[in-house]
Coordinates of C-alpha atoms in Angstrom, one line a residue:
M924 CA -0.7 0.2 -0.1
E925 CA 3.0 2.8 0.9
P926 CA 3.6 2.7 -3.2
Y927 CA 0.2 4.2 -4.0
V928 CA 0.4 7.0 -0.7
R929 CA 3.1 8.0 -2.3
T930 CA 2.1 8.5 -6.5
E931 CA -1.0 10.0 -5.4
R932 CA -1.0 11.8 -2.9
S933 CA 1.6 14.3 -4.5
L934 CA 2.5 13.1 -8.7
S935 CA 6.4 14.2 -9.4
I936 CA 6.8 17.5 -11.5
W937 CA 7.1 15.5 -14.3
R938 CA 4.4 13.4 -14.9
R939 CA 2.3 16.7 -14.1
L940 CA 4.3 18.2 -17.1
C941 CA 3.9 15.4 -19.2
Y942 CA 0.2 15.2 -18.4
A943 CA -0.2 18.9 -18.6
V944 CA 1.3 19.1 -22.5
G945 CA -1.3 15.8 -23.3
H946 CA -4.2 19.2 -24.3
F947 CA -1.3 21.2 -26.1
Q948 CA -2.3 20.2 -29.8
N949 CA -6.3 20.9 -28.7
D950 CA -5.0 24.0 -27.4
L951 CA -2.9 25.2 -30.8
C952 CA -5.9 24.2 -33.1
A953 CA -8.5 25.7 -31.0
S954 CA -6.7 29.3 -30.3
M955 CA -6.6 29.7 -33.8
W956 CA -10.2 27.9 -34.7
F957 CA -11.4 30.8 -32.7
T958 CA -9.9 33.7 -33.3
Y959 CA -8.6 33.2 -36.5
L960 CA -11.9 31.2 -38.4
L961 CA -14.4 34.5 -38.7
V962 CA -11.9 36.6 -39.5
Y963 CA -10.0 34.0 -42.3
L964 CA -13.2 32.7 -44.2
H965 CA -14.5 36.6 -43.6
N966 CA -12.1 38.4 -44.6
V967 CA -9.2 36.3 -46.6
L968 CA -11.7 33.4 -48.3
G969 CA -14.5 36.8 -49.0
F970 CA -17.7 34.5 -47.5
Q971 CA -20.3 36.0 -46.2
S972 CA -20.8 36.9 -42.7
T973 CA -23.4 34.3 -43.3
F974 CA -22.2 31.5 -44.7
A975 CA -19.0 31.8 -41.8
G976 CA -20.8 31.2 -39.0
V977 CA -22.1 28.0 -40.9
L978 CA -19.4 26.3 -40.6
L979 CA -18.3 28.0 -37.6
L980 CA -21.4 26.3 -36.6
I981 CA -21.1 23.2 -38.3
G982 CA -17.9 22.4 -36.0
Q983 CA -19.4 23.5 -33.1
I984 CA -22.6 20.5 -34.0
A985 CA -19.8 18.4 -34.7
D986 CA -18.0 18.6 -31.2
G987 CA -20.9 18.8 -28.8
V988 CA -22.7 16.2 -30.6
C989 CA -19.2 13.7 -30.1
T990 CA -18.5 15.1 -27.1
P991 CA -21.1 12.9 -24.9
L992 CA -20.6 10.1 -27.5
V993 CA -16.7 9.8 -27.3
G994 CA -16.9 10.2 -23.2
Y995 CA -20.1 6.9 -23.0
E996 CA -17.6 5.3 -25.4
S997 CA -14.5 5.9 -23.4
D998 CA -16.0 5.3 -19.9
R999 CA -17.5 1.7 -21.7
T1000 CA -13.1 0.8 -23.1
L1001 CA -11.6 -1.6 -20.9
T1002 CA -8.2 -1.5 -22.0
G1003 CA -6.8 -0.2 -24.6
I1004 CA -3.0 0.3 -26.8
C1005 CA -1.8 2.6 -24.5
G1006 CA -5.1 3.0 -22.0
K1007 CA -7.8 3.4 -22.1
R1008 CA -7.9 7.6 -21.9
K1009 CA -4.7 7.1 -23.7
S1010 CA -5.9 4.8 -26.6
W1011 CA -8.5 7.7 -27.0
H1012 CA -6.2 10.4 -26.8
L1013 CA -4.2 8.9 -29.4
L1014 CA -7.2 8.1 -32.0
G1015 CA -8.0 12.1 -31.5
T1016 CA -4.9 13.3 -32.2
I1017 CA -4.4 11.5 -35.3
S1018 CA -7.7 12.9 -36.5
V1019 CA -6.5 16.3 -36.3
I1020 CA -3.1 16.3 -37.5
I1021 CA -5.3 14.5 -41.1
S1022 CA -7.7 17.4 -40.6
F1023 CA -6.6 20.6 -39.3
P1024 CA -4.3 21.4 -42.8
F1025 CA -7.4 22.0 -44.5
I1026 CA -9.2 23.6 -42.1
F1027 CA -7.2 27.2 -42.9
N1028 CA -6.6 26.5 -46.9
P1029 CA -8.8 27.7 -49.8
C1030 CA -11.0 24.9 -51.4
L1031 CA -8.4 22.8 -53.9
A1032 CA -10.9 21.8 -56.2
C1033 CA -13.1 25.4 -56.2
S1034 CA -12.6 27.8 -59.1
D1035 CA -13.3 32.0 -58.7
G1036 CA -17.3 30.7 -59.8
T1037 CA -17.5 28.3 -57.5
P1038 CA -20.4 29.0 -55.2
Q1039 CA -20.1 29.5 -51.4
W1040 CA -22.5 26.9 -50.5
A1041 CA -20.2 24.2 -53.0
Q1042 CA -17.3 25.7 -50.5
I1043 CA -19.3 24.4 -47.5
L1044 CA -19.9 21.5 -48.6
Y1045 CA -15.9 20.8 -48.6
F1046 CA -14.9 22.0 -46.1
S1047 CA -17.1 20.5 -43.5
P1048 CA -16.4 16.9 -44.1
F1049 CA -12.3 17.9 -42.1
I1050 CA -14.0 20.0 -39.8
I1051 CA -17.0 17.3 -38.6
I1052 CA -13.5 15.0 -38.1
F1053 CA -11.8 18.0 -37.0
Q1054 CA -13.9 18.3 -33.9
F1055 CA -13.9 14.5 -33.2
G1056 CA -10.6 14.4 -32.9
W1057 CA -10.7 17.6 -31.2
A1058 CA -13.4 16.0 -29.1
A1059 CA -11.7 12.7 -28.5
T1060 CA -8.2 14.4 -27.4
Q1061 CA -10.2 16.5 -25.1
I1062 CA -12.3 14.2 -23.0
S1063 CA -10.0 11.6 -22.6
H1064 CA -7.4 14.3 -21.5
L1065 CA -10.3 15.8 -18.8
S1066 CA -11.1 12.2 -17.4
L1067 CA -7.4 11.9 -16.0
I1068 CA -7.7 13.9 -13.9
P1069 CA -9.8 12.6 -10.8
E1070 CA -7.5 9.2 -12.7
L1071 CA -4.0 11.0 -11.3
V1072 CA -5.4 12.9 -7.7
T1073 CA -7.9 12.2 -5.6
R1074 CA -7.2 15.7 -3.6
E1075 CA -9.3 18.2 -4.4
S1076 CA -6.2 20.5 -4.1
E1077 CA -4.2 18.9 -6.4
K1078 CA -7.0 18.9 -8.9
V1079 CA -7.4 22.0 -8.7
E1080 CA -3.4 22.5 -9.4
L1081 CA -2.9 19.6 -11.9
T1082 CA -6.3 21.6 -13.8
A1083 CA -4.0 24.7 -13.2
Y1084 CA -1.2 23.1 -15.3
R1085 CA -3.4 22.0 -17.7
Y1086 CA -4.4 25.5 -18.7
A1087 CA -0.6 27.6 -17.5
F1088 CA -0.2 25.6 -21.1
T1089 CA -3.3 26.4 -23.0
V1090 CA -2.1 29.7 -22.0
V1091 CA 1.7 29.0 -22.8
A1092 CA -0.4 27.0 -26.0
N1093 CA -2.2 30.6 -27.1
I1094 CA 0.7 32.6 -26.6
T1095 CA 2.8 30.5 -29.2
V1096 CA -0.6 31.0 -31.5
F1097 CA -0.1 34.8 -31.0
T1098 CA 3.4 35.0 -31.0
V1099 CA 4.0 32.6 -34.7
A1100 CA 2.0 34.9 -35.8
W1101 CA 2.7 38.0 -34.8
L1102 CA 6.6 36.8 -36.3
L1103 CA 4.9 35.7 -39.4
F1104 CA 2.4 39.7 -40.1
K1105 CA 6.3 41.6 -39.3
F1106 CA 8.9 39.3 -40.8
Q1107 CA 4.8 39.8 -44.3
T1108 CA 5.7 43.4 -43.6
Q1109 CA 9.0 44.1 -43.3
H1110 CA 9.7 41.8 -46.7
N1111 CA 6.7 43.0 -48.8
L1112 CA 7.6 43.3 -52.5
N1113 CA 4.2 42.9 -52.6
P1114 CA 2.0 46.3 -53.2
T1115 CA -1.1 44.7 -52.8
I1116 CA -0.3 43.7 -49.1
T1117 CA -1.4 46.6 -46.7
D1118 CA -2.7 46.4 -42.8
N1119 CA -5.9 45.2 -43.6
V1120 CA -7.0 41.1 -43.8
G1121 CA -7.3 39.9 -46.8
P1122 CA -6.6 37.5 -49.8
V1123 CA -3.2 38.5 -49.6
D1124 CA -2.1 36.4 -46.1
I1125 CA -3.9 33.0 -47.2
P1126 CA -0.1 31.5 -47.3
L1127 CA -0.1 33.5 -43.6
F1128 CA -2.8 31.8 -41.7
R1129 CA -1.9 28.4 -44.3
D1130 CA 1.8 28.7 -42.4
L1131 CA 0.7 29.2 -39.2
A1132 CA -2.0 26.3 -39.0
L1133 CA 1.3 23.5 -40.4
I1134 CA 3.6 25.4 -38.4
M1135 CA 0.6 25.1 -34.6
L1136 CA 0.8 21.3 -36.1
G1137 CA 3.9 20.3 -35.8
L1138 CA 5.0 21.9 -32.1
G1139 CA 1.5 19.9 -31.6
A1140 CA 2.0 16.7 -32.0
L1141 CA 5.9 16.5 -30.8
F1142 CA 3.8 17.3 -27.3
S1143 CA 1.2 15.0 -27.7
L1144 CA 3.9 12.3 -28.3
I1145 CA 5.0 14.0 -24.8
F1146 CA 2.4 13.7 -23.1
H1147 CA 1.9 9.7 -24.7
L1148 CA 5.5 8.5 -22.7
G1149 CA 5.7 10.0 -19.8
T1150 CA 1.9 9.9 -18.4
K1151 CA 1.4 6.3 -17.1
E1152 CA -2.4 6.0 -16.9
G1153 CA -3.9 4.3 -13.8
T1154 CA -6.2 1.1 -13.8
P1155 CA -9.4 0.3 -12.2
A1156 CA -7.6 -1.6 -9.0
T1157 CA -5.3 0.9 -8.3
E1158 CA -8.5 3.5 -8.4
R1159 CA -9.3 0.9 -5.9
E1160 CA -6.6 1.4 -3.3
N1161 CA -6.1 5.1 -3.9
L1162 CA -9.4 5.8 -3.2
L1163 CA -8.8 4.0 0.5
I1164 CA -6.4 6.1 1.2
S1165 CA -7.6 8.5 0.1
S1166 CA -10.4 9.1 2.6
A1167 CA -8.5 10.1 5.3
P1168 CA -10.5 11.0 8.6
S1169 CA -11.3 15.1 7.9
Q1170 CA -12.8 13.9 4.3
D1171 CA -15.6 12.4 3.5
T1172 CA -15.6 8.9 3.9
T1173 CA -19.1 7.7 3.7
P1174 CA -19.1 5.3 0.5
R1175 CA -21.1 7.0 -2.8
P1176 CA -22.4 4.8 -5.6
V1177 CA -21.3 3.3 -8.8
F1178 CA -23.1 5.3 -11.3
G1179 CA -24.3 5.4 -14.8
W1180 CA -25.2 8.3 -17.4
K1181 CA -28.7 7.8 -16.1
S1182 CA -28.0 8.5 -12.9
W1183 CA -26.1 11.7 -13.6
L1184 CA -29.2 13.1 -15.5
K1185 CA -31.4 12.4 -11.9
E1186 CA -28.9 15.2 -10.2
P1187 CA -29.6 18.1 -9.5
S1188 CA -25.6 19.2 -9.0
F1189 CA -25.6 18.3 -12.4
Y1190 CA -27.3 20.8 -14.1
Q1191 CA -25.8 23.0 -11.9
V1192 CA -22.6 22.5 -12.6
A1193 CA -23.6 22.6 -16.6
F1194 CA -25.0 25.8 -16.7
L1195 CA -21.8 27.5 -14.8
Y1196 CA -19.9 25.6 -17.6
M1197 CA -21.3 26.8 -20.4
C1198 CA -21.6 30.2 -18.9
T1199 CA -18.0 29.6 -18.8
R1200 CA -16.5 28.8 -22.0
L1201 CA -18.8 30.9 -23.5
I1202 CA -17.6 34.2 -21.6
V1203 CA -14.1 32.6 -22.9
N1204 CA -15.3 31.1 -26.7
L1205 CA -17.0 34.1 -27.7
S1206 CA -14.7 36.5 -26.6
Q1207 CA -12.1 35.1 -28.3
T1208 CA -13.8 34.5 -31.7
Y1209 CA -14.8 37.7 -31.5
I1210 CA -12.0 39.6 -30.1
S1211 CA -9.7 39.6 -33.8
V1212 CA -12.6 41.4 -35.5
F1213 CA -13.1 43.7 -32.5
I1214 CA -9.6 44.7 -33.3
T1215 CA -9.7 45.1 -36.8
A1216 CA -14.2 46.2 -37.3
S1217 CA -14.6 48.9 -34.6
L1218 CA -10.9 49.6 -32.6
M1219 CA -9.7 49.7 -37.0
L1220 CA -6.0 49.1 -35.3
P1221 CA -3.4 47.5 -38.0
K1222 CA -4.1 43.8 -39.0
N1223 CA -1.0 42.8 -36.9
F1224 CA -3.0 44.2 -34.1
I1225 CA -4.9 41.0 -33.9
A1226 CA -1.9 38.7 -32.6
I1227 CA -0.5 41.3 -29.8
I1228 CA -4.3 42.1 -28.0
P1229 CA -4.7 37.7 -28.1
L1230 CA -0.9 37.9 -26.9
V1231 CA -0.9 40.6 -24.0
M1232 CA -4.5 38.8 -23.0
Y1233 CA -3.3 35.4 -22.7
L1234 CA 0.1 36.5 -20.8
S1235 CA -2.1 37.6 -18.5
G1236 CA -4.0 34.4 -17.8
F1237 CA 0.1 33.3 -17.7
V1238 CA 0.6 34.4 -14.6
C1239 CA -3.6 34.0 -12.7
S1240 CA -2.7 30.3 -13.8
L1241 CA 0.5 30.5 -11.8
V1242 CA -1.4 32.2 -8.0
M1243 CA -4.7 29.3 -8.6
K1244 CA -3.8 27.1 -6.2
P1245 CA -2.7 28.7 -3.5
V1246 CA -6.0 31.6 -3.4
S1247 CA -8.3 29.0 -3.9
K1248 CA -6.4 27.1 -1.1
L1249 CA -7.4 30.2 1.0
I1250 CA -10.9 32.2 0.0
G1251 CA -11.7 28.8 -2.2
I1252 CA -12.9 27.9 -5.7
Y1253 CA -16.3 29.3 -5.5
I1254 CA -14.7 33.1 -4.4
T1255 CA -12.0 32.5 -6.2
Y1256 CA -14.4 32.1 -9.6
L1257 CA -16.4 35.0 -8.2
V1258 CA -13.3 37.7 -8.6
G1259 CA -12.8 36.1 -12.1
L1260 CA -16.2 37.1 -13.0
M1261 CA -15.9 40.8 -11.6
L1262 CA -12.6 40.8 -14.0
V1263 CA -14.7 39.3 -17.1
F1264 CA -17.7 42.4 -16.1
A1265 CA -15.4 44.7 -15.8
F1266 CA -13.8 44.2 -18.9
G1267 CA -17.4 44.8 -20.6
I1268 CA -18.3 48.1 -18.8
W1269 CA -14.6 49.0 -19.7
V1270 CA -15.6 48.4 -23.1
Y1271 CA -18.8 49.3 -23.2
V1272 CA -18.0 52.7 -21.8
A1273 CA -14.9 53.4 -23.5
K1274 CA -16.8 55.3 -26.9
H1275 CA -13.6 55.3 -28.4
M1276 CA -10.9 53.1 -27.4
G1277 CA -7.8 53.1 -28.6
A1278 CA -4.2 50.9 -28.5
D1279 CA -3.4 51.6 -25.3
S1280 CA -6.9 51.3 -23.7
I1281 CA -6.9 47.6 -25.8
Y1282 CA -3.9 47.0 -24.0
G1283 CA -5.6 47.2 -20.1
A1284 CA -8.6 46.0 -20.8
S1285 CA -7.4 42.9 -22.7
V1286 CA -5.2 41.8 -19.1
L1287 CA -8.6 41.9 -17.6
L1288 CA -10.1 39.8 -20.0
G1289 CA -7.4 37.7 -19.5
A1290 CA -7.1 37.5 -16.1
G1291 CA -10.8 36.8 -15.2
T1292 CA -11.1 34.7 -18.5
A1293 CA -8.2 32.0 -16.8
T1294 CA -10.0 32.1 -14.0
I1295 CA -13.1 30.9 -14.6
L1296 CA -11.9 28.3 -16.9
V1297 CA -9.7 26.4 -14.2
M1298 CA -12.2 26.8 -11.8
S1299 CA -14.8 25.7 -13.6
L1300 CA -13.4 22.7 -14.6
A1301 CA -11.9 22.6 -10.7
M1302 CA -15.7 22.0 -10.0
T1303 CA -15.9 19.6 -12.4
A1304 CA -13.9 17.4 -10.8
T1305 CA -15.6 17.5 -7.7
L1306 CA -18.5 16.7 -8.9
I1307 CA -17.3 13.5 -10.8
G1308 CA -14.9 12.8 -6.9
D1309 CA -14.7 9.0 -7.6
Q1310 CA -17.1 8.3 -10.9
T1311 CA -13.4 8.0 -13.0
Q1312 CA -13.7 4.6 -14.4
Q1313 CA -17.6 4.3 -14.6
S1314 CA -19.0 7.9 -15.6
G1315 CA -16.0 10.4 -15.4
A1316 CA -15.8 10.7 -18.9
F1317 CA -19.4 11.2 -19.5
V1318 CA -19.5 13.4 -17.4
Y1319 CA -16.8 15.6 -19.0
G1320 CA -18.5 14.9 -22.3
S1321 CA -22.1 16.4 -21.2
M1322 CA -20.3 19.8 -19.5
S1323 CA -18.2 19.9 -22.8
F1324 CA -21.8 19.2 -24.7
T1325 CA -23.8 21.9 -23.9
D1326 CA -20.6 24.9 -24.3
K1327 CA -20.4 23.3 -27.8
V1328 CA -24.1 23.4 -28.9
A1329 CA -24.8 27.0 -27.2
N1330 CA -21.4 28.5 -28.9
G1331 CA -22.3 26.9 -31.8
F1332 CA -25.6 29.1 -31.8
G1333 CA -24.2 32.0 -30.5
V1334 CA -22.0 33.2 -33.1
I1335 CA -24.5 32.2 -35.9
L1336 CA -27.0 34.8 -34.5
I1337 CA -24.2 37.5 -34.2
Q1338 CA -23.5 36.9 -37.5
S1339 CA -27.5 36.8 -38.8
I1340 CA -27.9 40.3 -37.3
R1341 CA -25.3 41.8 -38.4
P1342 CA -25.8 45.0 -39.4
C1343 CA -24.1 44.5 -43.6
N1344 CA -23.4 41.2 -44.2
T1345 CA -20.8 42.0 -46.9
E1346 CA -16.9 41.1 -46.9
A1347 CA -16.8 45.2 -45.7
C1348 CA -17.8 46.8 -42.8
C1349 CA -20.3 49.7 -42.7
P1350 CA -19.9 52.1 -39.9
D1351 CA -22.4 50.0 -37.8
C1352 CA -20.3 47.6 -37.4
V1353 CA -18.3 49.2 -35.8
W1354 CA -21.2 50.1 -32.6
F1355 CA -21.7 46.1 -32.9
Y1356 CA -18.9 44.2 -32.1
R1357 CA -18.2 46.6 -30.1
D1358 CA -21.4 46.2 -28.0
V1359 CA -21.1 42.1 -29.0
M1360 CA -18.1 42.1 -26.7
A1361 CA -19.2 44.3 -24.1
M1362 CA -23.0 42.8 -23.5
V1363 CA -21.7 39.0 -24.2
T1364 CA -19.1 38.9 -21.7
G1365 CA -20.7 40.5 -19.1
G1366 CA -24.3 39.6 -19.6
L1367 CA -23.3 35.9 -19.4
A1368 CA -20.5 36.8 -16.0
I1369 CA -24.2 38.1 -14.4
A1370 CA -25.8 34.7 -15.4
A1371 CA -22.6 33.0 -14.1
A1372 CA -22.8 34.5 -11.0
I1373 CA -26.8 33.7 -10.6
C1374 CA -25.9 29.8 -10.8
L1375 CA -22.9 30.4 -8.7
F1376 CA -25.3 31.7 -6.0
T1377 CA -27.0 28.4 -6.2
I1378 CA -24.1 26.2 -6.0
I1379 CA -22.7 27.5 -3.4
T1380 CA -26.4 27.8 -1.5
W1381 CA -26.9 24.6 -2.2
P1382 CA -23.1 22.8 -2.4
I1383 CA -22.0 20.3 -5.4
R1384 CA -22.5 16.3 -4.4
I1385 CA -24.1 13.5 -5.4
R1386 CA -28.1 14.2 -3.4
R1387 CA -29.7 11.2 -4.6
S1388 CA -29.2 7.1 -4.7

């Protein structure tokens, strides 16, 4: 029993790092997907705003459908070539690698006269394969958290490690994008290249996607070599050891997916997680459009401002564990919501926000989104508790289903009410995207705060047998 005490109570730094980089490829691709897809489809390929939103919606629905299905099948899997969860992770990694390059490349079989609906048919299979792979990697990686550690503080710590590399991945994307923009400007021999994003930037986005896939594949290899997946027998030993007198030692029933659907806490955490991911994803999706259409800043700012956001988020992730231990997960989440709400107020009040103001606002948004995302994942791990082998992946899949589908419909709604549907932005778009950034973040922060109040009143726990 003694070896399990050491392993379970304190993972080595090497094992924590190897686990944390397992989602790095997903994070690199997600950063490009949410930050640059609309800009790429609308400004570079010339898609109408509604058609661009349809492609993103297809991806989000595919991801939302695949996520709970992958979670359910992952829980049913008894073993695999490299472990129950890691086998799904490997399948997802391969799917992402073979599909993602085609998304940030023009239609290979299309000409200038090809209608946009036909191009949607071309891109859709690659997007669906990519989203299946992304879901398989995400759910299998998240499901390992309760299997590797059982103490709540260690779950928060491992989630913070994971998010730290999420931030590093985003910083990597935006740094490389900034370098590519800078290189393009310094070696500009083409008079058609301007400060506006356009068709001339097709090679830039293609190169960015290929560089990110190469880096992601390398870190996925490190994850598979350095992470040892536990077995059900090992988990039972660890659960006996983790039942210290100060903890709740009441035996919990084995939960299937139908049992979770009867739990009030399941819906509380699902709604909170959905609001959290909507804040993170929609703000990331529209920050580039806000910068180019509302603030009218040069195109290199669509790399600089997101980079500032994730640098502030990275700093937050470093202090997440001690802060959450001091004031608790719920209050830490509330502090993050206050930072997000402050960003929304700042953007809405500042009628003529310049480059200097957007730096300060982006720091607030980056710190706030980092905080609420890590804390919401920690709450999900708390909900799962010891139900890791039986239904942990299903719970993570269900949480992700709500946010993926909601995010997809949120984007298509915003795109459909955009004042103009052409490539060029009309004067009304200036205020439209400012209102999107302010009201979406602020409104969702209020909804999340209300849900958090219900969780504080009725804490996360299993109430039914």
